XYZ file of C-alpha atoms in Angstrom:
613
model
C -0.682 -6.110 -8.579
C 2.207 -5.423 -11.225
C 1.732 -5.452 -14.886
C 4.273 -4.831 -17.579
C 2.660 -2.664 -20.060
C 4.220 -1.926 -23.470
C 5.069 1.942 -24.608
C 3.274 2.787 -27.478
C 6.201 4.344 -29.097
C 10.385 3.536 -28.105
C 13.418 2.534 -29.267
C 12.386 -0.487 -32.012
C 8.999 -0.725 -29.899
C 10.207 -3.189 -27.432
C 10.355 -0.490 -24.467
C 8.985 -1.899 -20.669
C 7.166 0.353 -18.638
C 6.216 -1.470 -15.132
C 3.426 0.415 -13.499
C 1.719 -0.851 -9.803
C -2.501 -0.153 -9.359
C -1.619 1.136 -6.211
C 0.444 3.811 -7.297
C -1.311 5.507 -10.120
C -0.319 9.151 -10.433
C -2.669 12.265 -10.176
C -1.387 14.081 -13.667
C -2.951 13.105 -17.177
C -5.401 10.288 -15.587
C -5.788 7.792 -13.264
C -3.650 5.538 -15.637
C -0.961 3.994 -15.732
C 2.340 6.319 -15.908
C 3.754 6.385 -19.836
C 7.327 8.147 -20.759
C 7.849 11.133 -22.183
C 6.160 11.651 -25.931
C 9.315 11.096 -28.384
C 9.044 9.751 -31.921
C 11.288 6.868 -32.597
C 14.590 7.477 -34.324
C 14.743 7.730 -37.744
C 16.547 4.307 -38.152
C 14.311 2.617 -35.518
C 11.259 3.929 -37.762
C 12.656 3.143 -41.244
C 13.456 -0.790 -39.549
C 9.599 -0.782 -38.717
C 8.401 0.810 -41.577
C 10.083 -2.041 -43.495
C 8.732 -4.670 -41.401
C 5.339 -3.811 -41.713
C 5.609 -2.957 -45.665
C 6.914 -6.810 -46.122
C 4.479 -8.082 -43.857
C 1.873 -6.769 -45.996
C 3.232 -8.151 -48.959
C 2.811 -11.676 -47.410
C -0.853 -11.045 -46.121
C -3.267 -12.981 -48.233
C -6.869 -12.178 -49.595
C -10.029 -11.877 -47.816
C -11.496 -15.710 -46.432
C -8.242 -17.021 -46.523
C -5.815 -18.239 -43.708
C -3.012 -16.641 -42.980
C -0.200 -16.038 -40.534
C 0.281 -13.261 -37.828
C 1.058 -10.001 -39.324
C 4.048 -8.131 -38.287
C 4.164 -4.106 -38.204
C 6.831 -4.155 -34.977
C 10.255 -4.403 -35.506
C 13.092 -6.608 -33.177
C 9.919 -9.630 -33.460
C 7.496 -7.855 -31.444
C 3.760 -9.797 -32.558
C 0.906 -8.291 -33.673
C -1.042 -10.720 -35.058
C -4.231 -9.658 -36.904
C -7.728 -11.418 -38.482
C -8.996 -8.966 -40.735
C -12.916 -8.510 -40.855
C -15.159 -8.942 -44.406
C -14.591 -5.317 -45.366
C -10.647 -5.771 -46.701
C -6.867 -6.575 -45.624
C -6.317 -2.769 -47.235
C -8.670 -0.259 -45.335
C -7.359 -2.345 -42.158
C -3.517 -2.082 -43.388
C -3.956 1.941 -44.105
C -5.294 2.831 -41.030
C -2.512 0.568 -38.955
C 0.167 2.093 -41.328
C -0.948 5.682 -40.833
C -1.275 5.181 -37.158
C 1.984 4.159 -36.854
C 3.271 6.171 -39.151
C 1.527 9.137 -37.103
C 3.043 7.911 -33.623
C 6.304 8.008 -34.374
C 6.134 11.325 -35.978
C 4.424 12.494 -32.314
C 0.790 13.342 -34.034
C -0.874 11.176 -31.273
C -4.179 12.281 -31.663
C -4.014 10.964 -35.514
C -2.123 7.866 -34.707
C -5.789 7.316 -31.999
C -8.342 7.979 -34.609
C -6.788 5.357 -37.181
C -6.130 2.914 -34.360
C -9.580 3.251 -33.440
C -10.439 2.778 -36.702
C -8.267 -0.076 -37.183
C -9.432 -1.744 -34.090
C -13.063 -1.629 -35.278
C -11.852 -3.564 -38.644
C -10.332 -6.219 -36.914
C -11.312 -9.064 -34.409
C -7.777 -9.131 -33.019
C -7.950 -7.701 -29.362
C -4.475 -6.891 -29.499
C -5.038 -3.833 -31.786
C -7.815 -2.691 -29.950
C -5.111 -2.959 -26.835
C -3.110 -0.787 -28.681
C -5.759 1.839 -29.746
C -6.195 1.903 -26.024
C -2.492 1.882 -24.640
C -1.916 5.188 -27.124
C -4.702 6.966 -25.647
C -3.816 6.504 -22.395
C 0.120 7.661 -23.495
C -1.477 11.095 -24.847
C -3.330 11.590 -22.009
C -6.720 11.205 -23.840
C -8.777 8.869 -21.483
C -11.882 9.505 -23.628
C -10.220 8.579 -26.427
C -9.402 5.947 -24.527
C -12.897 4.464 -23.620
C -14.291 3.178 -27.006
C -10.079 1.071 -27.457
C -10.788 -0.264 -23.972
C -14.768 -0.895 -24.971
C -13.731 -2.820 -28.512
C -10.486 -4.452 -25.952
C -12.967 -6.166 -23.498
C -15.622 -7.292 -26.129
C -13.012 -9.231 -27.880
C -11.066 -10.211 -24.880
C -13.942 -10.657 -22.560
C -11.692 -13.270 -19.969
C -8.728 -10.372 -19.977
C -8.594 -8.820 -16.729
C -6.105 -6.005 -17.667
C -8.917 -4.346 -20.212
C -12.003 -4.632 -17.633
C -9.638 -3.017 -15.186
C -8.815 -0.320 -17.580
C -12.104 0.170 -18.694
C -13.623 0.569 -15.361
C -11.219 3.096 -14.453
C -12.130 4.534 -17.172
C -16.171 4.641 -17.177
C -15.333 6.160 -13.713
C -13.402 8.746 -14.725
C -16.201 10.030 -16.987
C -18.495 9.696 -14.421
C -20.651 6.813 -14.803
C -20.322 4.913 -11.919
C -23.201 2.259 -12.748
C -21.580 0.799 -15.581
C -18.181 0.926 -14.424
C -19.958 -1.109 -11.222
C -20.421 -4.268 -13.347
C -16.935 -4.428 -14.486
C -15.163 -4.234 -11.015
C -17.894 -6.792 -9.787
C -16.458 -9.181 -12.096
C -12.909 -8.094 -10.911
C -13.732 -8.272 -7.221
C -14.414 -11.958 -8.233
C -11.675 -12.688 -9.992
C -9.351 -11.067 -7.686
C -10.648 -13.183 -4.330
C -10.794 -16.338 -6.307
C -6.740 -15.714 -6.839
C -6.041 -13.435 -4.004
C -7.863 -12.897 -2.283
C -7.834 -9.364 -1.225
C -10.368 -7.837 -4.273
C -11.258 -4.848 -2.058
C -7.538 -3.734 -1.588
C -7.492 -3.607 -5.229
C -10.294 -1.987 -5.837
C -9.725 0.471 -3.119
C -6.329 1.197 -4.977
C -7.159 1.090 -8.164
C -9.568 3.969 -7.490
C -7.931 6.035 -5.168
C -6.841 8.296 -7.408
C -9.354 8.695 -9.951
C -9.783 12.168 -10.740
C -13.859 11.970 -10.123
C -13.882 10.744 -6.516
C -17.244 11.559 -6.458
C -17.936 8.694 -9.093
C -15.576 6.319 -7.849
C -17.042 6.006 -3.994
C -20.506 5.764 -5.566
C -19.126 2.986 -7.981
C -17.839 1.175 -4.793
C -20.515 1.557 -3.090
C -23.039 -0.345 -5.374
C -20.203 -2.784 -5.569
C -21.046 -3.160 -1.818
C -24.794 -3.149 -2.645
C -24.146 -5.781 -5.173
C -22.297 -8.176 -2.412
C -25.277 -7.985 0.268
C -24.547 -7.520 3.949
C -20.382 -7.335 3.701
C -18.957 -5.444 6.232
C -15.301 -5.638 4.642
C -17.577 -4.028 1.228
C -18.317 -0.931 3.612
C -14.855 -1.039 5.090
C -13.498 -0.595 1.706
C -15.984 2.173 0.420
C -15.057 3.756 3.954
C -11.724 3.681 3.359
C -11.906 5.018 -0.404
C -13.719 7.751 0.788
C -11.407 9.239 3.193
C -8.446 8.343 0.652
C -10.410 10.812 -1.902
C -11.430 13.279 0.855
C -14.919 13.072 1.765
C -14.444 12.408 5.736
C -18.286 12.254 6.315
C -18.586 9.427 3.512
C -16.200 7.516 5.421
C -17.927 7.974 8.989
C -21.380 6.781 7.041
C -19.765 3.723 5.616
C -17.584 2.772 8.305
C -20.757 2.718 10.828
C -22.566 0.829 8.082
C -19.922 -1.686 8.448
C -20.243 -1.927 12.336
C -23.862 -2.117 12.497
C -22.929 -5.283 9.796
C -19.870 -6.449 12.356
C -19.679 -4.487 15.422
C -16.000 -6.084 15.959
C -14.371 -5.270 13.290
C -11.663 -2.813 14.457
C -10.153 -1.667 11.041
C -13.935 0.068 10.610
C -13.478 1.081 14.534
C -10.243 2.828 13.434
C -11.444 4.497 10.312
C -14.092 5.899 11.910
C -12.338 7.386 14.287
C -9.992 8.541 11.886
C -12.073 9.805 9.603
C -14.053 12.128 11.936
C -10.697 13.926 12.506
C -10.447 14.577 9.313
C -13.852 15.996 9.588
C -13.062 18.353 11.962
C -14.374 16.362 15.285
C -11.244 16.092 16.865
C -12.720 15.589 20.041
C -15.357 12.809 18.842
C -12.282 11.199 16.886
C -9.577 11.065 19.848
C -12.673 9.924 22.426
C -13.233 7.078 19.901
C -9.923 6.135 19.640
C -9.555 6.340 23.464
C -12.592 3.964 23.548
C -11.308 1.518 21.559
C -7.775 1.429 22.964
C -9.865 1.191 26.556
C -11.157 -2.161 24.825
C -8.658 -3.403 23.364
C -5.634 -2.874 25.730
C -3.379 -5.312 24.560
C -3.270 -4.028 20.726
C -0.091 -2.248 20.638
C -0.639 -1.355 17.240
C -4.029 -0.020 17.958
C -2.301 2.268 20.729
C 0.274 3.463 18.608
C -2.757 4.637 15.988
C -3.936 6.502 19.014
C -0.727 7.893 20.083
C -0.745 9.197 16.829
C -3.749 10.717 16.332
C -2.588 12.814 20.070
C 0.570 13.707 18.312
C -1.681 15.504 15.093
C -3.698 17.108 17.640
C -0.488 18.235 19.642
C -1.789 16.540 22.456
C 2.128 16.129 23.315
C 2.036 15.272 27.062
C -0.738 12.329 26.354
C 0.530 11.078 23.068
C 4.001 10.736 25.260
C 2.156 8.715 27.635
C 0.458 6.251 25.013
C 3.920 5.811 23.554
C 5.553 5.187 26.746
C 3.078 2.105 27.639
C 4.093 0.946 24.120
C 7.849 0.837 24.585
C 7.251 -0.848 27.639
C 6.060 -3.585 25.259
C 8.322 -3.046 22.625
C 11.673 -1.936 24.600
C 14.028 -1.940 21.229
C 11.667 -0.467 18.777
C 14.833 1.874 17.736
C 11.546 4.226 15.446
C 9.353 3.878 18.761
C 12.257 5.223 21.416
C 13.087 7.887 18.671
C 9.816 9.416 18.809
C 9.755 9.268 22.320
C 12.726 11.037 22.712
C 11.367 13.891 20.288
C 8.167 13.928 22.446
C 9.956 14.450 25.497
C 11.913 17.255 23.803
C 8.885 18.847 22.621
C 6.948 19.042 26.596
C 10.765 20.092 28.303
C 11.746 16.695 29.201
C 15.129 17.056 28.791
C 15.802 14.082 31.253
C 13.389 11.394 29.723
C 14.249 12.500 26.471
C 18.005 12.040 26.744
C 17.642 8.658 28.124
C 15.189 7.520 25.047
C 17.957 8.767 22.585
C 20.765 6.485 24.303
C 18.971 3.492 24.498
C 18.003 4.479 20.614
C 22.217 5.054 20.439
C 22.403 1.584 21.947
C 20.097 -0.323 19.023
C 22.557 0.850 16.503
C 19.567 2.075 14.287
C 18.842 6.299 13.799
C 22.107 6.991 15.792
C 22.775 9.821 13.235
C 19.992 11.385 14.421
C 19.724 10.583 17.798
C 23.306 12.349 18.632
C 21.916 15.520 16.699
C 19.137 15.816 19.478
C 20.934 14.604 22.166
C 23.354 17.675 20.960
C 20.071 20.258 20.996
C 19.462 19.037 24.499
C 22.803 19.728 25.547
C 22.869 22.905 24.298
C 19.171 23.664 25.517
C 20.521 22.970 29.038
C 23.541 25.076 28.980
C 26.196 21.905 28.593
C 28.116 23.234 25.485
C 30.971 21.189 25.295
C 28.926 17.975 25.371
C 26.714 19.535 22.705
C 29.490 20.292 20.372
C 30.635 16.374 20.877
C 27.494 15.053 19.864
C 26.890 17.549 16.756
C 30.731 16.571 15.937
C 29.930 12.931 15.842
C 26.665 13.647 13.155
C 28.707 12.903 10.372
C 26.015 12.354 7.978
C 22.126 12.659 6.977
C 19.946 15.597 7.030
C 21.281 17.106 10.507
C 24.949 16.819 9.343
C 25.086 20.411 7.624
C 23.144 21.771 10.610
C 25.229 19.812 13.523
C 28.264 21.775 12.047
C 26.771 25.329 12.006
C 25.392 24.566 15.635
C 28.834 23.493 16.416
C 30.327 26.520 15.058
C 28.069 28.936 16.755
C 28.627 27.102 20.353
C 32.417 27.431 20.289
C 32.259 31.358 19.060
C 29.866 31.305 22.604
C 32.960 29.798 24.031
C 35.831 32.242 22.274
C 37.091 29.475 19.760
C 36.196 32.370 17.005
C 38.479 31.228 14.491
C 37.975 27.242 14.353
C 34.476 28.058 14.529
C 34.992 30.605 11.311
C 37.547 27.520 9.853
C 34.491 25.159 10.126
C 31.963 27.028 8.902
C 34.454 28.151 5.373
C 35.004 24.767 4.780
C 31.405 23.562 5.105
C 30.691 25.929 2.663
C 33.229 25.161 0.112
C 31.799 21.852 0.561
C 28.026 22.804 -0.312
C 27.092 24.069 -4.033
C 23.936 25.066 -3.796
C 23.004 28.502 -3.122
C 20.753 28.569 -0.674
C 22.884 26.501 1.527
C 26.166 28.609 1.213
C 23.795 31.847 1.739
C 22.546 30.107 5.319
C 26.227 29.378 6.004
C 27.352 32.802 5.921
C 24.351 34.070 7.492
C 25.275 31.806 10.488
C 28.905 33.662 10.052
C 27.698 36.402 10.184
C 25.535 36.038 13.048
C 28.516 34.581 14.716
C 30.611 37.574 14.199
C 27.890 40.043 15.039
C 27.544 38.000 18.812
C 30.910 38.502 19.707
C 31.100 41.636 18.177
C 33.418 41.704 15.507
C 31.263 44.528 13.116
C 34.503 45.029 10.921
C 35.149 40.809 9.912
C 31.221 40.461 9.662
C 30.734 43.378 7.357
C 33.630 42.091 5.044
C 32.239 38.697 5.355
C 28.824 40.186 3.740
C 30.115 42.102 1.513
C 32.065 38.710 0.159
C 28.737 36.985 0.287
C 26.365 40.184 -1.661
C 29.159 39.819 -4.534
C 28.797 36.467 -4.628
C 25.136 36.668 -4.621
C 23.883 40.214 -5.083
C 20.853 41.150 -4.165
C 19.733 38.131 -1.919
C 17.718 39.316 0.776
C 18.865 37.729 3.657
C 22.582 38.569 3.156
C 21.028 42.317 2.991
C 18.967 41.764 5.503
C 22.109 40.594 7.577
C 24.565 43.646 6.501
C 21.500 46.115 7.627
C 21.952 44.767 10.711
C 25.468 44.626 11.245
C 25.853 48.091 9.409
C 23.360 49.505 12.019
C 25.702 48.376 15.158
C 28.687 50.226 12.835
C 26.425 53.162 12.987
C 26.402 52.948 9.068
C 22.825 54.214 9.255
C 22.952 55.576 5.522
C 24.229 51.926 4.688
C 20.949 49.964 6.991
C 18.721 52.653 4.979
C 20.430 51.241 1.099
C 20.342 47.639 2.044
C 16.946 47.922 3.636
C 15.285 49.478 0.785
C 17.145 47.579 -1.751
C 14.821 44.898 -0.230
C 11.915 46.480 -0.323
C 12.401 47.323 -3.920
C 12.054 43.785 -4.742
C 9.611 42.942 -2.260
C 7.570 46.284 -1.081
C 5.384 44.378 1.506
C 8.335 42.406 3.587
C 7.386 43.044 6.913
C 10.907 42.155 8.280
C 12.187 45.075 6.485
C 9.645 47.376 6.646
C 9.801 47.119 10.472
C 13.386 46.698 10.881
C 13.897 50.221 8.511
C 10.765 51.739 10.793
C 12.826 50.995 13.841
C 16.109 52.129 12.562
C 14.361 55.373 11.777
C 12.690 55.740 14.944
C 15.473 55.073 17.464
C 18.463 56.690 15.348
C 16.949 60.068 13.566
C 14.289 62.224 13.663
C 12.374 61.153 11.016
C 9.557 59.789 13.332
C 6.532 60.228 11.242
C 8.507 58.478 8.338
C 9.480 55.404 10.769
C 5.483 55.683 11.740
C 4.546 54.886 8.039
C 6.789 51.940 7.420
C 5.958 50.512 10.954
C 2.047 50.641 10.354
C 2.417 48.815 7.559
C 5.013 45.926 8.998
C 1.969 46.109 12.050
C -0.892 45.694 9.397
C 0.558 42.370 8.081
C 1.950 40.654 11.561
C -0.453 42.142 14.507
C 1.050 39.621 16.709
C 4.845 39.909 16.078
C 6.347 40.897 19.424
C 9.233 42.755 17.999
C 6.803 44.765 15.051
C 4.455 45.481 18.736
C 7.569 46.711 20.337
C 8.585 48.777 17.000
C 5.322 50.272 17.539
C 5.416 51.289 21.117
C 8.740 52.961 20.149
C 8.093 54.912 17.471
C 4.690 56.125 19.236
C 7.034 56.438 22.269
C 9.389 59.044 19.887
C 6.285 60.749 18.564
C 5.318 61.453 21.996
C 2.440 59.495 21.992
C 3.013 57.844 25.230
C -0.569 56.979 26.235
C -0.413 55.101 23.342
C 2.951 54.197 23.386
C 2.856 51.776 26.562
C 0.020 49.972 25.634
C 2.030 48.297 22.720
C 5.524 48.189 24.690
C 3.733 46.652 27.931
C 2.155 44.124 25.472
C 5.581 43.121 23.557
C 7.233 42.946 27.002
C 4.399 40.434 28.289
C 4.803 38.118 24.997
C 8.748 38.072 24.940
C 11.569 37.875 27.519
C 14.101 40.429 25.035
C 16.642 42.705 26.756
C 15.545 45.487 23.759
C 11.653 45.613 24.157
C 12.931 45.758 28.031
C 14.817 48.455 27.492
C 12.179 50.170 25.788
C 9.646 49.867 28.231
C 11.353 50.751 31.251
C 12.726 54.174 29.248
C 9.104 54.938 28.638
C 7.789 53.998 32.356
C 10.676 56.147 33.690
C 9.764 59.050 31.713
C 5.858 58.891 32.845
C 7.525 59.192 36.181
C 7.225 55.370 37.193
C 10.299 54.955 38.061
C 10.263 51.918 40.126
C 8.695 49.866 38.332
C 11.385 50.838 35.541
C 14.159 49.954 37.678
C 12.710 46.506 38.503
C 12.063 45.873 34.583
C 15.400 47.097 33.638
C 17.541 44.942 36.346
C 14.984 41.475 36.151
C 16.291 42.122 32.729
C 20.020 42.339 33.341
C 19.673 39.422 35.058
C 18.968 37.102 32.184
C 21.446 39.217 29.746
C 24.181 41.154 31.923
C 26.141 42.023 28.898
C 23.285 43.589 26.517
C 24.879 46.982 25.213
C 21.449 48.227 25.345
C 19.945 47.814 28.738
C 23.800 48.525 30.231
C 23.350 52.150 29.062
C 20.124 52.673 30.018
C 21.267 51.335 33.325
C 24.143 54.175 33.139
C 21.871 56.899 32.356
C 18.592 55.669 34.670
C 20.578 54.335 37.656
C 24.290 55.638 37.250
């Protein structure tokens, strides 16, 4: 339902502003959306000024007839029919309001508007008493424009719309009740949908409370309606009060036990309760039902898919595709689900039949690239990122390009593509993640030297970002620049004292590399204290407990890291500490199940040398 409602104040007054019921916004009100507050230009006002001055000089005395007035420049009409008490009260308080508007004193400009509209019968200045209220964000002011509006325009739909938004808003939902009665009728006499409007036009009233309990004696009013209780169902769960919407929508099925929109609300809306269980076994009722409603089954698959019932929600989509074979959105999210329960198979052949509607084929090459690259086929992952040439993945398909051909030695077109990605970016945060991907580049083949110049390019270019500190800690501690890891790591927690990631990477450093244990203790405690479940802060832990030669201790933390994450480091760890207590099998068996799944990591290869020369 589209209206064209006039500014208050623009250039020569004849500014548009077209505004949709369903889309009210949530600041100011639950009006319409007005521009910015400016006054009108000096010329624009002097042309109006003048306009309205000569219109008054053609106005004639009270009891007489006379033409429309006009106070708007470029012929904008409003007409006037001044009341018994005088042409001049009513011509001050319109001048003055005007006059008030365009100097941005809005709240003056109401109260003579107000004033004016009281001295007149002409609904049009009461519209525009009403229209600047709403424009300063004043909906009380508001209420006694759109009161005077309606009584003199008692047929105009616009003002009993207005006004029963705004009766709502101030939280009387009995009287605002009457007025959307009469626009329920109007609405289905020309519409026919009335409770879609209503629905939207309260949706996002700022007093939901008022505006479900409006509805609802709207529903009262129209007897035994089931679509009435639909709609108060669905406002409900629009403004957030789930249990509302279960009460309504099973008021509507005791009314129409078939009606599957209230079926599907309920269900829906006792998920957003907190029942997931009672919501998905409704669903799963319903779809049991009604079998051959693919769109029902697709509500259900989605409802799986926000519990992160993956496996099932795959299975509901799967039955859908079978009816809908080139739904190009439908085999995209099946290839996604497949991806997310390791279904690298299934999920590659949903993306090239997606590849083969010519729809989302941007996207479906990035994540037939990720499952390339997932299952070790690099080459054919780098063709498929090379081929994203645009949308969001394209910045990311070149980085994961990059990365995969310093993997296979191509170190310098790798380093060309990621330089001229980021002389093609200009925001900051996205040439700081392409040098951290540089860098991290550099620091897996081991190039310490070009990575540390590379962040020390990036820190001038943005000094003091965290991440690029972060970054140079770590490739500074592989330099055995341990005085330089201690500077950038603190130069972190200077701006941000509690950052776990540096307080434990700073704990480690200090652990493993000096002998300032009890120090490392301190800053690992509190890394611990804020991420109890962070394998690597665990492992940190074990360490530095490990150092102090608390090995009781010690091995309950490294024995838990090792048990949450496969990492050639916390391995390390652990088997050093298991050989030490004199378990030296068991170390051996850690250490070398670990070599397996990293033969080249620097760390476990010397602990091999010095455990098992």
């Amino acid at each position: 339902v589209r209206r064209f409602w006039h500014a208050p104040w623009g250039d020569h007054f004849s500014s548009k502003w077209v505004y949709s019921l369903s889309r009210l916004p949530d600041q100011r009100s639950v009006f319409p959306w007005f521009p910015p507050r400016r006054p009108l230009p000096r010329m624009g006002m002097a042309v109006a000024l003048c306009g309205l001055l000569t219109a008054c000089a053609g106005l004639p005395r009270d009891g007489q007839d006379h033409e429309p007035w006009r106070p708007l420049a470029e012929g904008h009409l409003l007409p006037l029919q001044a009341q018994e008490n005088g042409v001049a009260d009513l011509l001050y308080e319109l001048l003055v309001g005007e006059i008030a508007g365009h100097q941005g004193e809005l709240q003056v400009s109401i109260e003579h508007y107000l004033r004016a509209a009281q001295r007149t019968r002409n609904p049009e200045v009461a519209e525009r008493a009403t229209r600047i209220a709403l424009f300063a964000g004043d909906p009380a002011a508001a209420l006694p424009g759109a009161e005077r509006w309606l009584a003199l325009e008692p047929e105009n739909l616009e003002a009993r719309q207005i006004l029963a938004a705004l009766l709502v808003n101030e939280g009387r939902p009995e009287e605002a009740a009457t007025h959307l009665l009469t626009v329920l009728e109007r609405m289905e006499a020309v519409e026919g949908d009335g409770y879609g409007l209503l629905v939207n036009m309260l949706s996002r009233s700022q007093n939901g409370d008022a505006a479900i309990e409006a509805l609802a004696l709207v529903a009262e009013g129209r007897g035994d309606e089931a679509h009435a209780y639909l709609a108060v169902a669905s406002l409900a769960l629009q403004q957030d009060r789930p249990l509302t919407a279960v009460a309504a929508a099973e008021r509507a099925l005791t009314l129409d036990g078939g009606l599957r929109e209230a079926h599907v609300l309920r269900a829906r809306a006792l998920g957003h309760a907190g029942d997931e269980e009672a919501s998905l076994r409704a669903m799963g009722d319903l779809v049991a039902r009604y079998p051959g409603d693919v769109d029902l089954r697709i509500t259900y698959a989605r409802l799986l898919l926000q519990s992160e019932r993956y496996e099932e929600a795959r299975q509901q989509f799967e039955r859908v595709a079978r009816e809908r074979p080139g739904d190009a959105d439908l085999l995209y999210t099946l290839g996604l689900l497949n991806i997310e329960v390791e279904q690298y198979e299934d999920a590659q052949r949903y993306l090239e039949r997606v590849l083969q509607t010519g729809r989302r084929a941007q996207e479906a090459r990035y994540y037939l690239g990720r499952i390339a690259e997932t299952t070790g086929d690099r080459e054919r992952a780098i063709r498929f990122y090379e081929q994203v040439t645009r949308g969001d993945h394209r910045d990311e398909s070149v980085i994961r390009a990059a990365l995969l051909r310093g993997e296979l030695g191509q170190v310098a077109r790798a380093r060309a593509d990621l330089s001229a990605l980021r002389d093609r970016l200009a925001e900051p945060g996205d040439r700081v993640r392409v040098y951290l991907a540089e860098a991290g580049l550099l620091r897996d083949v081991r190039d310490y030297e070009a990575g540390m110049d590379l962040l020390n390019q990036s820190l001038r270019e943005y000094p003091g970002n965290p991440d690029l500190l972060y970054s140079r800690a770590l490739m500074a501690e592989r330099l055995d620049r341990i005085d330089l890891v201690e500077a950038d790591l603190n130069q972190i927690l200077a701006q941000d004292p509690d950052n776990p990631a540096a307080l434990n990477a700073l704990g480690y450093t200090l652990a493993d590399r000096t002998d300032r244990h009890e120090e490392a203790y301190g800053y690992i405690r509190r890394a611990y204290a804020q991420r109890p479940d962070d394998a690597a802060i665990i492992d940190s832990m074990g360490w530095v407990l490990y150092r102090l030669g608390r090995l009781d201790e010690a091995e309950v933390y490294l024995r838990r890291a090792h048990d949450m994450m496969e990492d050639g480091e916390i391995a390390s760890n652990l088997a050093a500490l298991l050989w030490d207590r004199g378990e030296r099998e068991e170390a051996l068996e850690i250490l070398y199940q670990a070599l397996e799944r990293d033969p080249d990591h620097a760390r476990l290869l010397r602990l091999k040398e010095r455990l098992d020369p």
